[in-house]
Amino acid sequence: MPICYFLPATSLKNCILSELLVEVIQRLLDCGFHVKAVICDQGTSNVAELKQLKVTKDKPFFEVNERRIYSIFDTPHLFKNLRNHLKKSNFIFEGKEASFHDLRDVYYIDKKSCTSRSLLKITDNHINPGPFQLMSCKLAMQLFSNTMSTAIKISVYTGQLKSKTAIQTPNMTKYFNDLLYVLNSMSLYHSNPFKCALSTERPQQLEFLQKAIITFENLKKKNSTNKGKKETIPVCFDSMCWTLNAIILLYKEQQDMGFPYILTGRLNSDVIENTFSILRQRGGYNR
């Protein structure tokens, strides 16, 4: 939840940001609140601030008054960054190559279908996003869906899609879809087990997140250079591992405190984004 905001004349140094963060948390603790986590996007200032507090991928927390405060990156922004990287270069997912071109090609195959369509929610904005669409988390998350994965598999089966990456792309798409469900749960019970809250009744979800850390540690981006193909690890891959580690540790801590489940859908920056949206509305169109 938003606690306070500041109006600096210029960008703040990371040391000042870290001091402000710690002071705000201390005041909340003094008021009797139980602060457990802070959530932000991967902005340069935010990452530098966390490094100032000595927070890392393997140690995704810092301490205030001898209490652990977990650092979590906003899940929708992470998936948006995954989409943006995939759009530029292929991924090496579980040892095999996956490509955005397969998502694009199956969209046009589905769009030209004379019988029935399956990708009804996918539009040109998803496939050919402009500058503003590239900033949309919603468009990125809709792209990684079970429906998209199934559409690619059907196109491969019918012979309409013949790329070498078309076998692995739907597997990666479905994996991202399931991971998004687990990281965005909003109810204790659901017909889809991936959409249920993390709880002691469903230990397979915790196991899924633990395995996801290994998956993202091995995930690579295949870049084209003058010397040929080069595999790299974008920052958002490590940030996903960071977030997964933090959520797992937070969940286990909550269990020790007697809380049997946690709704991961609350571990995002939607509230602060909505606050900014209201402030912009009050200011009018200021382009």
PDB file of C-alpha atoms in Angstrom:
ATOM      1  CA  MET A   1       0.000   0.000   0.000  1.00  0.00           C
ATOM      2  CA  PRO A   2       1.271   3.566  -0.689  1.00  0.00           C
ATOM      3  CA  ILE A   3       2.554   5.189   2.497  1.00  0.00           C
ATOM      4  CA  CYS A   4       4.096   8.472   1.382  1.00  0.00           C
ATOM      5  CA  TYR A   5       5.537  10.244  -1.613  1.00  0.00           C
ATOM      6  CA  PHE A   6       8.164  12.922  -2.260  1.00  0.00           C
ATOM      7  CA  LEU A   7       8.518  15.609  -4.921  1.00  0.00           C
ATOM      8  CA  PRO A   8      12.260  16.053  -5.552  1.00  0.00           C
ATOM      9  CA  ALA A   9      13.532  18.657  -7.963  1.00  0.00           C
ATOM     10  CA  THR A  10      15.946  16.142  -9.498  1.00  0.00           C
ATOM     11  CA  SER A  11      16.507  12.395  -9.386  1.00  0.00           C
ATOM     12  CA  LEU A  12      17.581  11.186  -5.948  1.00  0.00           C
ATOM     13  CA  LYS A  13      20.845   9.408  -5.230  1.00  0.00           C
ATOM     14  CA  ASN A  14      20.498   5.765  -4.291  1.00  0.00           C
ATOM     15  CA  CYS A  15      21.969   6.412  -0.831  1.00  0.00           C
ATOM     16  CA  ILE A  16      19.216   8.947  -0.103  1.00  0.00           C
ATOM     17  CA  LEU A  17      16.531   6.560  -1.397  1.00  0.00           C
ATOM     18  CA  SER A  18      17.788   3.745   0.813  1.00  0.00           C
ATOM     19  CA  GLU A  19      17.837   6.061   3.857  1.00  0.00           C
ATOM     20  CA  LEU A  20      14.261   7.190   3.148  1.00  0.00           C
ATOM     21  CA  LEU A  21      13.100   3.587   2.729  1.00  0.00           C
ATOM     22  CA  VAL A  22      14.602   2.483   6.029  1.00  0.00           C
ATOM     23  CA  GLU A  23      13.226   5.539   7.854  1.00  0.00           C
ATOM     24  CA  VAL A  24       9.699   4.974   6.517  1.00  0.00           C
ATOM     25  CA  ILE A  25       9.798   1.307   7.553  1.00  0.00           C
ATOM     26  CA  GLN A  26      11.108   2.236  11.015  1.00  0.00           C
ATOM     27  CA  ARG A  27       8.244   4.675  11.517  1.00  0.00           C
ATOM     28  CA  LEU A  28       5.709   2.065  10.421  1.00  0.00           C
ATOM     29  CA  LEU A  29       7.191  -0.469  12.838  1.00  0.00           C
ATOM     30  CA  ASP A  30       7.035   2.129  15.621  1.00  0.00           C
ATOM     31  CA  CYS A  31       3.316   2.591  14.834  1.00  0.00           C
ATOM     32  CA  GLY A  32       2.726  -1.134  15.319  1.00  0.00           C
ATOM     33  CA  PHE A  33       2.592  -2.224  11.679  1.00  0.00           C
ATOM     34  CA  HIS A  34       4.204  -5.509  10.636  1.00  0.00           C
ATOM     35  CA  VAL A  35       6.110  -4.655   7.452  1.00  0.00           C
ATOM     36  CA  LYS A  36       7.102  -7.817   5.554  1.00  0.00           C
ATOM     37  CA  ALA A  37       8.055  -6.759   2.027  1.00  0.00           C
ATOM     38  CA  VAL A  38       8.722  -3.863  -0.335  1.00  0.00           C
ATOM     39  CA  ILE A  39       7.817  -4.090  -4.017  1.00  0.00           C
ATOM     40  CA  CYS A  40       9.185  -2.110  -6.946  1.00  0.00           C
ATOM     41  CA  ASP A  41       9.975  -2.383 -10.630  1.00  0.00           C
ATOM     42  CA  GLN A  42      13.466  -2.790 -12.130  1.00  0.00           C
ATOM     43  CA  GLY A  43      14.134   0.917 -12.453  1.00  0.00           C
ATOM     44  CA  THR A  44      17.808   1.860 -12.247  1.00  0.00           C
ATOM     45  CA  SER A  45      17.296   3.880  -9.066  1.00  0.00           C
ATOM     46  CA  ASN A  46      15.389   1.060  -7.397  1.00  0.00           C
ATOM     47  CA  VAL A  47      18.040  -1.558  -8.202  1.00  0.00           C
ATOM     48  CA  ALA A  48      20.849   0.754  -7.024  1.00  0.00           C
ATOM     49  CA  GLU A  49      18.920   1.465  -3.810  1.00  0.00           C
ATOM     50  CA  LEU A  50      18.581  -2.258  -3.076  1.00  0.00           C
ATOM     51  CA  LYS A  51      22.272  -2.830  -3.754  1.00  0.00           C
ATOM     52  CA  GLN A  52      22.996  -0.053  -1.280  1.00  0.00           C
ATOM     53  CA  LEU A  53      21.081  -2.123   1.285  1.00  0.00           C
ATOM     54  CA  LYS A  54      23.159  -5.185   0.263  1.00  0.00           C
ATOM     55  CA  VAL A  55      20.142  -7.055  -1.103  1.00  0.00           C
ATOM     56  CA  THR A  56      21.005  -9.725  -3.683  1.00  0.00           C
ATOM     57  CA  LYS A  57      19.372 -12.495  -5.693  1.00  0.00           C
ATOM     58  CA  ASP A  58      20.439 -15.084  -3.135  1.00  0.00           C
ATOM     59  CA  LYS A  59      19.711 -12.811  -0.148  1.00  0.00           C
ATOM     60  CA  PRO A  60      16.530 -10.971  -1.201  1.00  0.00           C
ATOM     61  CA  PHE A  61      15.973  -9.142   2.067  1.00  0.00           C
ATOM     62  CA  PHE A  62      17.410  -6.509   4.376  1.00  0.00           C
ATOM     63  CA  GLU A  63      16.844  -5.925   8.059  1.00  0.00           C
ATOM     64  CA  VAL A  64      15.290  -3.040   9.968  1.00  0.00           C
ATOM     65  CA  ASN A  65      15.168  -3.261  13.760  1.00  0.00           C
ATOM     66  CA  GLU A  66      16.290  -6.896  13.437  1.00  0.00           C
ATOM     67  CA  ARG A  67      13.261  -7.715  11.260  1.00  0.00           C
ATOM     68  CA  ARG A  68      13.551  -9.120   7.751  1.00  0.00           C
ATOM     69  CA  ILE A  69      12.068  -6.980   4.983  1.00  0.00           C
ATOM     70  CA  TYR A  70      11.824  -8.908   1.709  1.00  0.00           C
ATOM     71  CA  SER A  71      12.511  -7.254  -1.626  1.00  0.00           C
ATOM     72  CA  ILE A  72      10.201  -8.315  -4.478  1.00  0.00           C
ATOM     73  CA  PHE A  73      10.131  -7.101  -8.067  1.00  0.00           C
ATOM     74  CA  ASP A  74       6.692  -6.462  -9.531  1.00  0.00           C
ATOM     75  CA  THR A  75       5.622  -9.653 -11.348  1.00  0.00           C
ATOM     76  CA  PRO A  76       3.693  -7.989 -14.239  1.00  0.00           C
ATOM     77  CA  HIS A  77       6.736  -5.832 -15.022  1.00  0.00           C
ATOM     78  CA  LEU A  78       8.965  -8.922 -15.039  1.00  0.00           C
ATOM     79  CA  PHE A  79       6.741 -10.625 -17.622  1.00  0.00           C
ATOM     80  CA  LYS A  80       6.640  -7.433 -19.665  1.00  0.00           C
ATOM     81  CA  ASN A  81      10.455  -7.428 -19.747  1.00  0.00           C
ATOM     82  CA  LEU A  82      10.467 -11.114 -20.724  1.00  0.00           C
ATOM     83  CA  ARG A  83       8.158 -10.312 -23.662  1.00  0.00           C
ATOM     84  CA  ASN A  84      10.326  -7.383 -24.755  1.00  0.00           C
ATOM     85  CA  HIS A  85      13.508  -9.488 -24.726  1.00  0.00           C
ATOM     86  CA  LEU A  86      11.812 -12.390 -26.506  1.00  0.00           C
ATOM     87  CA  LYS A  87      10.601 -10.030 -29.207  1.00  0.00           C
ATOM     88  CA  LYS A  88      14.212  -9.069 -29.972  1.00  0.00           C
ATOM     89  CA  SER A  89      15.963 -12.442 -29.650  1.00  0.00           C
ATOM     90  CA  ASN A  90      15.266 -16.142 -29.188  1.00  0.00           C
ATOM     91  CA  PHE A  91      15.412 -17.804 -25.767  1.00  0.00           C
ATOM     92  CA  ILE A  92      17.159 -21.040 -24.874  1.00  0.00           C
ATOM     93  CA  PHE A  93      14.515 -22.679 -22.695  1.00  0.00           C
ATOM     94  CA  GLU A  94      15.410 -26.018 -21.090  1.00  0.00           C
ATOM     95  CA  GLY A  95      18.177 -26.521 -23.638  1.00  0.00           C
ATOM     96  CA  LYS A  96      16.070 -25.809 -26.739  1.00  0.00           C
ATOM     97  CA  GLU A  97      15.386 -22.653 -28.715  1.00  0.00           C
ATOM     98  CA  ALA A  98      12.059 -20.767 -28.537  1.00  0.00           C
ATOM     99  CA  SER A  99      11.112 -17.773 -30.671  1.00  0.00           C
ATOM    100  CA  PHE A 100       8.690 -14.844 -30.730  1.00  0.00           C
ATOM    101  CA  HIS A 101       8.327 -15.452 -34.476  1.00  0.00           C
ATOM    102  CA  ASP A 102       6.218 -18.529 -33.691  1.00  0.00           C
ATOM    103  CA  LEU A 103       3.797 -16.413 -31.642  1.00  0.00           C
ATOM    104  CA  ARG A 104       3.593 -13.903 -34.466  1.00  0.00           C
ATOM    105  CA  ASP A 105       3.174 -16.507 -37.218  1.00  0.00           C
ATOM    106  CA  VAL A 106       0.445 -18.446 -35.420  1.00  0.00           C
ATOM    107  CA  TYR A 107      -1.418 -15.174 -34.790  1.00  0.00           C
ATOM    108  CA  TYR A 108      -1.532 -14.447 -38.536  1.00  0.00           C
ATOM    109  CA  ILE A 109      -2.497 -18.065 -39.264  1.00  0.00           C
ATOM    110  CA  ASP A 110      -5.357 -17.779 -36.785  1.00  0.00           C
ATOM    111  CA  LYS A 111      -6.352 -14.331 -38.066  1.00  0.00           C
ATOM    112  CA  LYS A 112      -6.713 -15.634 -41.626  1.00  0.00           C
ATOM    113  CA  SER A 113      -8.693 -18.709 -40.591  1.00  0.00           C
ATOM    114  CA  CYS A 114     -11.932 -19.127 -42.555  1.00  0.00           C
ATOM    115  CA  THR A 115     -13.505 -21.533 -40.055  1.00  0.00           C
ATOM    116  CA  SER A 116     -12.979 -20.474 -36.440  1.00  0.00           C
ATOM    117  CA  ARG A 117     -10.518 -18.483 -34.374  1.00  0.00           C
ATOM    118  CA  SER A 118      -8.905 -19.346 -31.051  1.00  0.00           C
ATOM    119  CA  LEU A 119      -6.762 -16.272 -30.346  1.00  0.00           C
ATOM    120  CA  LEU A 120      -9.676 -13.866 -29.915  1.00  0.00           C
ATOM    121  CA  LYS A 121      -7.954 -11.767 -27.234  1.00  0.00           C
ATOM    122  CA  ILE A 122      -4.741 -11.319 -29.218  1.00  0.00           C
ATOM    123  CA  THR A 123      -4.544  -8.224 -31.433  1.00  0.00           C
ATOM    124  CA  ASP A 124      -1.972  -6.437 -33.577  1.00  0.00           C
ATOM    125  CA  ASN A 125      -0.974  -4.480 -30.462  1.00  0.00           C
ATOM    126  CA  HIS A 126       0.228  -7.729 -28.890  1.00  0.00           C
ATOM    127  CA  ILE A 127       2.266  -8.807 -31.912  1.00  0.00           C
ATOM    128  CA  ASN A 128       3.502  -5.439 -33.211  1.00  0.00           C
ATOM    129  CA  PRO A 129       3.471  -3.211 -30.115  1.00  0.00           C
ATOM    130  CA  GLY A 130       4.281   0.466 -30.461  1.00  0.00           C
ATOM    131  CA  PRO A 131       6.201   2.502 -27.860  1.00  0.00           C
ATOM    132  CA  PHE A 132       3.210   2.729 -25.500  1.00  0.00           C
ATOM    133  CA  GLN A 133       2.153  -0.920 -26.028  1.00  0.00           C
ATOM    134  CA  LEU A 134       5.691  -2.035 -25.118  1.00  0.00           C
ATOM    135  CA  MET A 135       5.066  -0.517 -21.674  1.00  0.00           C
ATOM    136  CA  SER A 136       1.812  -2.446 -21.205  1.00  0.00           C
ATOM    137  CA  CYS A 137       2.105  -5.333 -18.746  1.00  0.00           C
ATOM    138  CA  LYS A 138      -1.388  -6.551 -19.669  1.00  0.00           C
ATOM    139  CA  LEU A 139      -0.507  -7.132 -23.329  1.00  0.00           C
ATOM    140  CA  ALA A 140       2.614  -9.068 -22.358  1.00  0.00           C
ATOM    141  CA  MET A 141       0.800 -11.317 -19.894  1.00  0.00           C
ATOM    142  CA  GLN A 142      -2.021 -12.068 -22.359  1.00  0.00           C
ATOM    143  CA  LEU A 143       0.530 -13.218 -24.905  1.00  0.00           C
ATOM    144  CA  PHE A 144       1.843 -15.979 -22.617  1.00  0.00           C
ATOM    145  CA  SER A 145      -1.323 -18.061 -22.362  1.00  0.00           C
ATOM    146  CA  ASN A 146      -2.478 -21.663 -22.582  1.00  0.00           C
ATOM    147  CA  THR A 147      -4.547 -20.677 -25.616  1.00  0.00           C
ATOM    148  CA  MET A 148      -1.484 -19.386 -27.449  1.00  0.00           C
ATOM    149  CA  SER A 149       0.465 -22.527 -26.545  1.00  0.00           C
ATOM    150  CA  THR A 150      -2.326 -24.774 -27.834  1.00  0.00           C
ATOM    151  CA  ALA A 151      -2.730 -22.739 -31.039  1.00  0.00           C
ATOM    152  CA  ILE A 152       0.982 -23.181 -31.832  1.00  0.00           C
ATOM    153  CA  LYS A 153       0.821 -26.943 -31.214  1.00  0.00           C
ATOM    154  CA  ILE A 154      -2.224 -27.273 -33.505  1.00  0.00           C
ATOM    155  CA  SER A 155      -0.492 -25.264 -36.249  1.00  0.00           C
ATOM    156  CA  VAL A 156       2.537 -27.564 -35.988  1.00  0.00           C
ATOM    157  CA  TYR A 157       0.284 -30.643 -36.119  1.00  0.00           C
ATOM    158  CA  THR A 158      -1.567 -29.379 -39.222  1.00  0.00           C
ATOM    159  CA  GLY A 159       1.704 -28.455 -40.931  1.00  0.00           C
ATOM    160  CA  GLN A 160       0.961 -24.722 -41.079  1.00  0.00           C
ATOM    161  CA  LEU A 161       3.884 -23.874 -38.805  1.00  0.00           C
ATOM    162  CA  LYS A 162       7.183 -25.502 -39.762  1.00  0.00           C
ATOM    163  CA  SER A 163       9.899 -23.531 -37.950  1.00  0.00           C
ATOM    164  CA  LYS A 164      12.575 -25.352 -35.976  1.00  0.00           C
ATOM    165  CA  THR A 165      11.599 -23.492 -32.813  1.00  0.00           C
ATOM    166  CA  ALA A 166       7.871 -24.281 -33.056  1.00  0.00           C
ATOM    167  CA  ILE A 167       8.231 -27.385 -30.869  1.00  0.00           C
ATOM    168  CA  GLN A 168       9.733 -25.623 -27.849  1.00  0.00           C
ATOM    169  CA  THR A 169       7.956 -22.243 -28.081  1.00  0.00           C
ATOM    170  CA  PRO A 170       4.544 -23.578 -26.927  1.00  0.00           C
ATOM    171  CA  ASN A 171       6.215 -25.404 -24.016  1.00  0.00           C
ATOM    172  CA  MET A 172       7.852 -22.177 -22.856  1.00  0.00           C
ATOM    173  CA  THR A 173       4.634 -20.214 -23.386  1.00  0.00           C
ATOM    174  CA  LYS A 174       2.635 -22.610 -21.232  1.00  0.00           C
ATOM    175  CA  TYR A 175       5.361 -22.602 -18.579  1.00  0.00           C
ATOM    176  CA  PHE A 176       5.271 -18.796 -18.366  1.00  0.00           C
ATOM    177  CA  ASN A 177       1.469 -18.961 -18.192  1.00  0.00           C
ATOM    178  CA  ASP A 178       1.519 -21.404 -15.251  1.00  0.00           C
ATOM    179  CA  LEU A 179       4.208 -19.399 -13.459  1.00  0.00           C
ATOM    180  CA  LEU A 180       2.170 -16.224 -13.863  1.00  0.00           C
ATOM    181  CA  TYR A 181      -0.851 -17.971 -12.337  1.00  0.00           C
ATOM    182  CA  VAL A 182       1.149 -19.083  -9.291  1.00  0.00           C
ATOM    183  CA  LEU A 183       2.638 -15.594  -8.840  1.00  0.00           C
ATOM    184  CA  ASN A 184      -0.736 -13.876  -9.246  1.00  0.00           C
ATOM    185  CA  SER A 185      -3.134 -15.940  -7.108  1.00  0.00           C
ATOM    186  CA  MET A 186      -6.152 -14.052  -5.758  1.00  0.00           C
ATOM    187  CA  SER A 187      -8.218 -16.787  -4.062  1.00  0.00           C
ATOM    188  CA  LEU A 188      -7.638 -19.665  -1.677  1.00  0.00           C
ATOM    189  CA  TYR A 189      -9.511 -22.175  -3.870  1.00  0.00           C
ATOM    190  CA  HIS A 190      -9.837 -22.386  -7.654  1.00  0.00           C
ATOM    191  CA  SER A 191     -10.595 -25.075 -10.226  1.00  0.00           C
ATOM    192  CA  ASN A 192      -7.141 -24.406 -11.715  1.00  0.00           C
ATOM    193  CA  PRO A 193      -4.604 -25.444  -9.022  1.00  0.00           C
ATOM    194  CA  PHE A 194      -2.051 -22.942 -10.350  1.00  0.00           C
ATOM    195  CA  LYS A 195      -4.455 -20.092  -9.540  1.00  0.00           C
ATOM    196  CA  CYS A 196      -4.848 -21.099  -5.894  1.00  0.00           C
ATOM    197  CA  ALA A 197      -3.034 -19.385  -3.051  1.00  0.00           C
ATOM    198  CA  LEU A 198       0.281 -20.796  -1.894  1.00  0.00           C
ATOM    199  CA  SER A 199      -0.727 -23.036   0.976  1.00  0.00           C
ATOM    200  CA  THR A 200       0.108 -26.149   2.955  1.00  0.00           C
ATOM    201  CA  GLU A 201      -2.749 -27.935   1.148  1.00  0.00           C
ATOM    202  CA  ARG A 202      -0.938 -27.598  -2.194  1.00  0.00           C
ATOM    203  CA  PRO A 203       2.785 -28.292  -1.644  1.00  0.00           C
ATOM    204  CA  GLN A 204       3.194 -28.819  -5.408  1.00  0.00           C
ATOM    205  CA  GLN A 205       3.016 -25.047  -5.909  1.00  0.00           C
ATOM    206  CA  LEU A 206       6.002 -24.434  -3.642  1.00  0.00           C
ATOM    207  CA  GLU A 207       7.861 -27.187  -5.479  1.00  0.00           C
ATOM    208  CA  PHE A 208       6.945 -25.520  -8.799  1.00  0.00           C
ATOM    209  CA  LEU A 209       8.432 -22.181  -7.632  1.00  0.00           C
ATOM    210  CA  GLN A 210      11.591 -23.875  -6.361  1.00  0.00           C
ATOM    211  CA  LYS A 211      12.087 -25.589  -9.716  1.00  0.00           C
ATOM    212  CA  ALA A 212      11.337 -22.296 -11.497  1.00  0.00           C
ATOM    213  CA  ILE A 213      14.440 -20.768  -9.887  1.00  0.00           C
ATOM    214  CA  ILE A 214      16.580 -23.452 -11.535  1.00  0.00           C
ATOM    215  CA  THR A 215      14.757 -22.954 -14.845  1.00  0.00           C
ATOM    216  CA  PHE A 216      15.456 -19.215 -14.899  1.00  0.00           C
ATOM    217  CA  GLU A 217      19.052 -19.692 -13.805  1.00  0.00           C
ATOM    218  CA  ASN A 218      19.510 -21.828 -16.944  1.00  0.00           C
ATOM    219  CA  LEU A 219      17.397 -19.619 -19.226  1.00  0.00           C
ATOM    220  CA  LYS A 220      19.474 -17.818 -21.863  1.00  0.00           C
ATOM    221  CA  LYS A 221      18.906 -15.180 -24.512  1.00  0.00           C
ATOM    222  CA  LYS A 222      20.454 -15.835 -27.918  1.00  0.00           C
ATOM    223  CA  ASN A 223      21.889 -12.628 -29.373  1.00  0.00           C
ATOM    224  CA  SER A 224      23.262 -12.152 -32.877  1.00  0.00           C
ATOM    225  CA  THR A 225      26.667 -10.427 -33.027  1.00  0.00           C
ATOM    226  CA  ASN A 226      29.337  -9.845 -35.674  1.00  0.00           C
ATOM    227  CA  LYS A 227      31.093 -12.940 -34.345  1.00  0.00           C
ATOM    228  CA  GLY A 228      27.969 -15.099 -34.528  1.00  0.00           C
ATOM    229  CA  LYS A 229      25.439 -16.151 -31.914  1.00  0.00           C
ATOM    230  CA  LYS A 230      26.098 -15.284 -28.288  1.00  0.00           C
ATOM    231  CA  GLU A 231      24.114 -16.421 -25.242  1.00  0.00           C
ATOM    232  CA  THR A 232      23.485 -13.811 -22.555  1.00  0.00           C
ATOM    233  CA  ILE A 233      21.483 -13.506 -19.323  1.00  0.00           C
ATOM    234  CA  PRO A 234      19.331 -10.334 -19.182  1.00  0.00           C
ATOM    235  CA  VAL A 235      18.773  -8.633 -15.842  1.00  0.00           C
ATOM    236  CA  CYS A 236      15.099  -9.642 -15.739  1.00  0.00           C
ATOM    237  CA  PHE A 237      16.100 -13.351 -15.643  1.00  0.00           C
ATOM    238  CA  ASP A 238      18.074 -12.791 -12.435  1.00  0.00           C
ATOM    239  CA  SER A 239      15.304 -10.516 -11.138  1.00  0.00           C
ATOM    240  CA  MET A 240      12.819 -13.347 -11.561  1.00  0.00           C
ATOM    241  CA  CYS A 241      15.066 -15.639  -9.495  1.00  0.00           C
ATOM    242  CA  TRP A 242      15.375 -12.823  -6.941  1.00  0.00           C
ATOM    243  CA  THR A 243      11.585 -12.503  -6.704  1.00  0.00           C
ATOM    244  CA  LEU A 244      10.994 -16.263  -6.525  1.00  0.00           C
ATOM    245  CA  ASN A 245      13.516 -16.594  -3.701  1.00  0.00           C
ATOM    246  CA  ALA A 246      11.901 -13.714  -1.802  1.00  0.00           C
ATOM    247  CA  ILE A 247       8.354 -15.091  -2.165  1.00  0.00           C
ATOM    248  CA  ILE A 248       9.428 -18.583  -1.053  1.00  0.00           C
ATOM    249  CA  LEU A 249      11.217 -17.200   2.027  1.00  0.00           C
ATOM    250  CA  LEU A 250       8.276 -14.921   2.849  1.00  0.00           C
ATOM    251  CA  TYR A 251       5.824 -17.823   2.507  1.00  0.00           C
ATOM    252  CA  LYS A 252       7.886 -20.040   4.812  1.00  0.00           C
ATOM    253  CA  GLU A 253       8.167 -17.238   7.370  1.00  0.00           C
ATOM    254  CA  GLN A 254       4.408 -16.687   7.268  1.00  0.00           C
ATOM    255  CA  GLN A 255       3.907 -20.414   7.823  1.00  0.00           C
ATOM    256  CA  ASP A 256       6.121 -20.276  10.934  1.00  0.00           C
ATOM    257  CA  MET A 257       3.957 -17.402  12.212  1.00  0.00           C
ATOM    258  CA  GLY A 258       0.811 -19.524  11.861  1.00  0.00           C
ATOM    259  CA  PHE A 259      -0.539 -18.255   8.528  1.00  0.00           C
ATOM    260  CA  PRO A 260      -1.420 -21.306   6.359  1.00  0.00           C
ATOM    261  CA  TYR A 261      -1.515 -19.539   2.971  1.00  0.00           C
ATOM    262  CA  ILE A 262      -0.423 -16.446   1.073  1.00  0.00           C
ATOM    263  CA  LEU A 263      -2.135 -14.694  -1.876  1.00  0.00           C
ATOM    264  CA  THR A 264       0.672 -13.876  -4.276  1.00  0.00           C
ATOM    265  CA  GLY A 265      -1.597 -11.575  -6.308  1.00  0.00           C
ATOM    266  CA  ARG A 266      -1.149  -8.973  -3.574  1.00  0.00           C
ATOM    267  CA  LEU A 267       2.623  -8.945  -4.003  1.00  0.00           C
ATOM    268  CA  ASN A 268       2.720  -6.420  -6.831  1.00  0.00           C
ATOM    269  CA  SER A 269       2.772  -2.656  -7.370  1.00  0.00           C
ATOM    270  CA  ASP A 270      -0.804  -2.305  -8.677  1.00  0.00           C
ATOM    271  CA  VAL A 271      -1.811  -0.078  -5.751  1.00  0.00           C
ATOM    272  CA  ILE A 272       0.959   2.462  -6.310  1.00  0.00           C
ATOM    273  CA  GLU A 273       0.362   2.352 -10.083  1.00  0.00           C
ATOM    274  CA  ASN A 274      -3.309   3.169  -9.469  1.00  0.00           C
ATOM    275  CA  THR A 275      -2.264   6.024  -7.180  1.00  0.00           C
ATOM    276  CA  PHE A 276      -0.056   7.483  -9.904  1.00  0.00           C
ATOM    277  CA  SER A 277      -2.918   7.088 -12.370  1.00  0.00           C
ATOM    278  CA  ILE A 278      -5.274   9.109 -10.148  1.00  0.00           C
ATOM    279  CA  LEU A 279      -2.652  11.831  -9.699  1.00  0.00           C
ATOM    280  CA  ARG A 280      -2.213  12.042 -13.467  1.00  0.00           C
ATOM    281  CA  GLN A 281      -5.979  12.278 -13.962  1.00  0.00           C
ATOM    282  CA  ARG A 282      -6.169  15.182 -11.510  1.00  0.00           C
ATOM    283  CA  GLY A 283      -3.400  16.951 -13.408  1.00  0.00           C
ATOM    284  CA  GLY A 284      -5.135  16.622 -16.754  1.00  0.00           C
ATOM    285  CA  TYR A 285      -3.579  15.899 -20.143  1.00  0.00           C
ATOM    286  CA  ASN A 286      -0.126  17.389 -19.752  1.00  0.00           C
ATOM    287  CA  ARG A 287       1.693  16.334 -22.907  1.00  0.00           C
TER     288      ARG A 287
END
